[in-house]
Coordinates of N, CA and C in Angstrom, one line a residue:
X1 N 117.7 103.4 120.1 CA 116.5 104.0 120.7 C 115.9 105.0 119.7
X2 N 114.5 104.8 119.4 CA 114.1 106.5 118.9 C 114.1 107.8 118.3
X3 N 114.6 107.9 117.9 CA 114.5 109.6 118.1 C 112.8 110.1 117.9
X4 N 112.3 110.6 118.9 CA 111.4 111.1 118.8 C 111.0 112.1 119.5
X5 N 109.8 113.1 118.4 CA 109.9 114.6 118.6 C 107.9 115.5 118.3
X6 N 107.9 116.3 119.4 CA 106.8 116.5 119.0 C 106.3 117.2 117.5
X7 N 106.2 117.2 116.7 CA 105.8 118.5 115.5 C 105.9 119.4 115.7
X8 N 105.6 120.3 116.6 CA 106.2 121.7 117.2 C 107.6 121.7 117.1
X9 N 108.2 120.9 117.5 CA 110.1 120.9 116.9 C 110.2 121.4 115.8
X10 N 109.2 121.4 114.9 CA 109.6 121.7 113.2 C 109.7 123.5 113.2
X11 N 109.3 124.3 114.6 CA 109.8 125.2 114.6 C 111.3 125.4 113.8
X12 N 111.9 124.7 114.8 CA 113.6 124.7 114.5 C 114.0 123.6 113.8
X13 N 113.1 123.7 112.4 CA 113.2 122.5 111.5 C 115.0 122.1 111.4
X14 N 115.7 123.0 111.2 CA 118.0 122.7 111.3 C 118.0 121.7 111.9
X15 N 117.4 121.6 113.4 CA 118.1 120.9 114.5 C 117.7 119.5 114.4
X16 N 116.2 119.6 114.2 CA 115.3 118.4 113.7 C 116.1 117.3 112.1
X17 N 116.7 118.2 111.3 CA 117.6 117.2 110.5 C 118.8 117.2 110.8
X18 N 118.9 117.8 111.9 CA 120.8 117.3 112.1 C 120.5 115.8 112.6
X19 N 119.6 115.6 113.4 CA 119.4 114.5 113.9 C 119.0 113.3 112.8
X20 N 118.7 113.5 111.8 CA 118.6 112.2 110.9 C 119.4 111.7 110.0
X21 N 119.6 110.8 110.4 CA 120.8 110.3 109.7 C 120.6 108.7 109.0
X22 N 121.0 108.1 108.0 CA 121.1 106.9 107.4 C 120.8 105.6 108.8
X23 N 119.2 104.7 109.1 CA 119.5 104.1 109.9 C 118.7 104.6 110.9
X24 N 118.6 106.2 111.2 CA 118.3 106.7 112.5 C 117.5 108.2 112.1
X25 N 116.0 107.3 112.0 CA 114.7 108.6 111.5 C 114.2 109.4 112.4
X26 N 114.1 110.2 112.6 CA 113.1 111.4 113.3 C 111.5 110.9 113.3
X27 N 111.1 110.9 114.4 CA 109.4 110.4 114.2 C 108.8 111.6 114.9
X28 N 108.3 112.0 114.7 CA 107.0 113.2 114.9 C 106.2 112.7 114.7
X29 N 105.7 113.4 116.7 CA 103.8 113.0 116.9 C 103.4 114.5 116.4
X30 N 102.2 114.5 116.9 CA 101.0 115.3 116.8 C 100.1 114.9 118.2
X31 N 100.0 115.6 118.8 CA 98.9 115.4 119.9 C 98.9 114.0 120.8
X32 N 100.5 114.1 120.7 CA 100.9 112.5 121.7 C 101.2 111.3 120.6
X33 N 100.5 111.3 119.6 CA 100.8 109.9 118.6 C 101.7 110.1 117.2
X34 N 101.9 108.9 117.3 CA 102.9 109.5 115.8 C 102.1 109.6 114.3
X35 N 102.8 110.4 113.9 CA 102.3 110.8 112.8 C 103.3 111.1 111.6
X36 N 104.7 110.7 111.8 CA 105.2 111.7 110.7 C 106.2 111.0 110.9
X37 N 107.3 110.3 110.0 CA 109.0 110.2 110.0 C 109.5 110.7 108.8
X38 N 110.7 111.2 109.3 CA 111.7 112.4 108.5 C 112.7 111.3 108.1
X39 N 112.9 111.0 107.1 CA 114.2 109.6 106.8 C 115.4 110.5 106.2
X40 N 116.6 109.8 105.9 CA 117.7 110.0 105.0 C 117.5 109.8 104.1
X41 N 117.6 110.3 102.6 CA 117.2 110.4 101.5 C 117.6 108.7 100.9
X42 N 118.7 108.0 101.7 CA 119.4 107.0 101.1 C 118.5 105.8 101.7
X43 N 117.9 106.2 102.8 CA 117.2 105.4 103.8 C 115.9 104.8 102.8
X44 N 115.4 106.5 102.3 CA 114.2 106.0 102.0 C 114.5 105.3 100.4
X45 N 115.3 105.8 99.7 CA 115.2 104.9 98.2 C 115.6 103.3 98.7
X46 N 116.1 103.0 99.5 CA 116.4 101.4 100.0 C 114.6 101.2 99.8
X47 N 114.1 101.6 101.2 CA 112.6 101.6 101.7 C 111.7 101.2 100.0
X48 N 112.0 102.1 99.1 CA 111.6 102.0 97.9 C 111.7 100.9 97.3
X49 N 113.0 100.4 97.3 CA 113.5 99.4 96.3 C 113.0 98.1 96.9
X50 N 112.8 98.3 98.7 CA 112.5 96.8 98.7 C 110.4 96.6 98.5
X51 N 110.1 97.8 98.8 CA 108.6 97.9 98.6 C 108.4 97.5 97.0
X52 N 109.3 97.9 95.9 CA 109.2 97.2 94.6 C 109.5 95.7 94.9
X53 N 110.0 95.2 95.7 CA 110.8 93.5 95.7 C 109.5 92.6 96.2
X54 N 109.0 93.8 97.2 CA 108.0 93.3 98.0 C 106.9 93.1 97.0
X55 N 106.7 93.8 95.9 CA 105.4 93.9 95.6 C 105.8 93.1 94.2
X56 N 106.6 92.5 93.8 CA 107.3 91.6 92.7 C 107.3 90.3 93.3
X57 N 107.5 90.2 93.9 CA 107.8 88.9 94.7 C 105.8 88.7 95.1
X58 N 105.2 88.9 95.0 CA 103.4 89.3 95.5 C 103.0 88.7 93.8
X59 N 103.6 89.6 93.3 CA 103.2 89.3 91.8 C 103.5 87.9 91.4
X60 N 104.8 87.3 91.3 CA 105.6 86.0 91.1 C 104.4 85.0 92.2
X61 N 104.1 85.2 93.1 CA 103.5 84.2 93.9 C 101.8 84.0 93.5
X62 N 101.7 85.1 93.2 CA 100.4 85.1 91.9 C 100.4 83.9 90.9
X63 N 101.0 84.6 90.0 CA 101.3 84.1 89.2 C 101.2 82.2 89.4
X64 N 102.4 82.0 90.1 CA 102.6 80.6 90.3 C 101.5 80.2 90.8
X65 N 100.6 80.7 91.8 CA 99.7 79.6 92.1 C 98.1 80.0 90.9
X66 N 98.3 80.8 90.1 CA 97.3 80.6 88.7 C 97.7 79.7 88.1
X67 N 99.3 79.1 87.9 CA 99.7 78.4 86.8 C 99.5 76.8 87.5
X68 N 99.1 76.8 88.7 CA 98.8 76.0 89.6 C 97.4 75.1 89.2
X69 N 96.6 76.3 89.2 CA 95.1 76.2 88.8 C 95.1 76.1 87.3
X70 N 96.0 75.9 87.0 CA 95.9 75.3 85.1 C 95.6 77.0 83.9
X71 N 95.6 77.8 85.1 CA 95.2 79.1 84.2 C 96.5 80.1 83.5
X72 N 97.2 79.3 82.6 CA 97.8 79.4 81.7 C 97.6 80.3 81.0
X73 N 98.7 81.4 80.6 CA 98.2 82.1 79.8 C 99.1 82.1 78.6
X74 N 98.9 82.2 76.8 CA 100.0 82.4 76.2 C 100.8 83.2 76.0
X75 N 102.1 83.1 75.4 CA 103.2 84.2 75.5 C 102.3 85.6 74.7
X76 N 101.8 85.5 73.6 CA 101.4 86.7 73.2 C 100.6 87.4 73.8
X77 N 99.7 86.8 74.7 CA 99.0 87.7 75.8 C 99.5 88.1 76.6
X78 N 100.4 87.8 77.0 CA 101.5 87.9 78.1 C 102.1 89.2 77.5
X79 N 102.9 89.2 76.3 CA 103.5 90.2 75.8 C 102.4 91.5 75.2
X80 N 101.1 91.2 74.7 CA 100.0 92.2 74.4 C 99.9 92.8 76.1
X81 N 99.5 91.9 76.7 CA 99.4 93.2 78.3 C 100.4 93.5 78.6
X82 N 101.9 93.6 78.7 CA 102.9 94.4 78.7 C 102.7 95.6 78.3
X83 N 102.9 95.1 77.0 CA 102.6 96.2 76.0 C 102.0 97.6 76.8
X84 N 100.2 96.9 76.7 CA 99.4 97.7 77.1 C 99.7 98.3 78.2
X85 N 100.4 97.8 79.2 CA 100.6 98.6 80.7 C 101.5 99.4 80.4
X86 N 102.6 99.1 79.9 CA 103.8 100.1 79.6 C 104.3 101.0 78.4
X87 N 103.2 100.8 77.7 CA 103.7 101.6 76.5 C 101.9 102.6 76.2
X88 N 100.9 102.1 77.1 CA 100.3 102.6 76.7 C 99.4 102.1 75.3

């Protein structure tokens, strides 16, 4: 179930993180609706890593359906935009 807490709780912000734990986030509304979750620091780098998988996996499906449409690109462009994105 839950945990959910008005934003006025953050008075007694202690009590508001004893309650969060790996799994089990704190959601804070605002004026009846939610607006806010407090995560476990381990919770949220997961959240991270799969939002990179998510957004990799977006890119890979790109990709394949350009190479689909014959829109081939060669290795040295391929490696010149690297370049350019990550090195600047």
């Amino acid at each position: 179930m839950p945990n959910i807490k008005p934003v006025s709780d953050l008075r007694n912000y202690g009590e508001v993180l004893r309650d969060v734990a790996v799994g089990q986030p704190v959601f804070l509304t605002k004026n009846g609706h939610g607006r806010y979750a407090v995560l476990d620091m381990e919770e949220y780098r997961q959240y991270e890593i799969l939002l990179a998988k998510e957004k990799l996996l977006k890119e890979l499906e790109k990709g394949r359906r350009s190479g689909e449409n014959g829109n081939w690109l060669k290795a040295e462009d391929v490696f010149r935009e690297l370049e350019e994105k990550y090195n600047g």
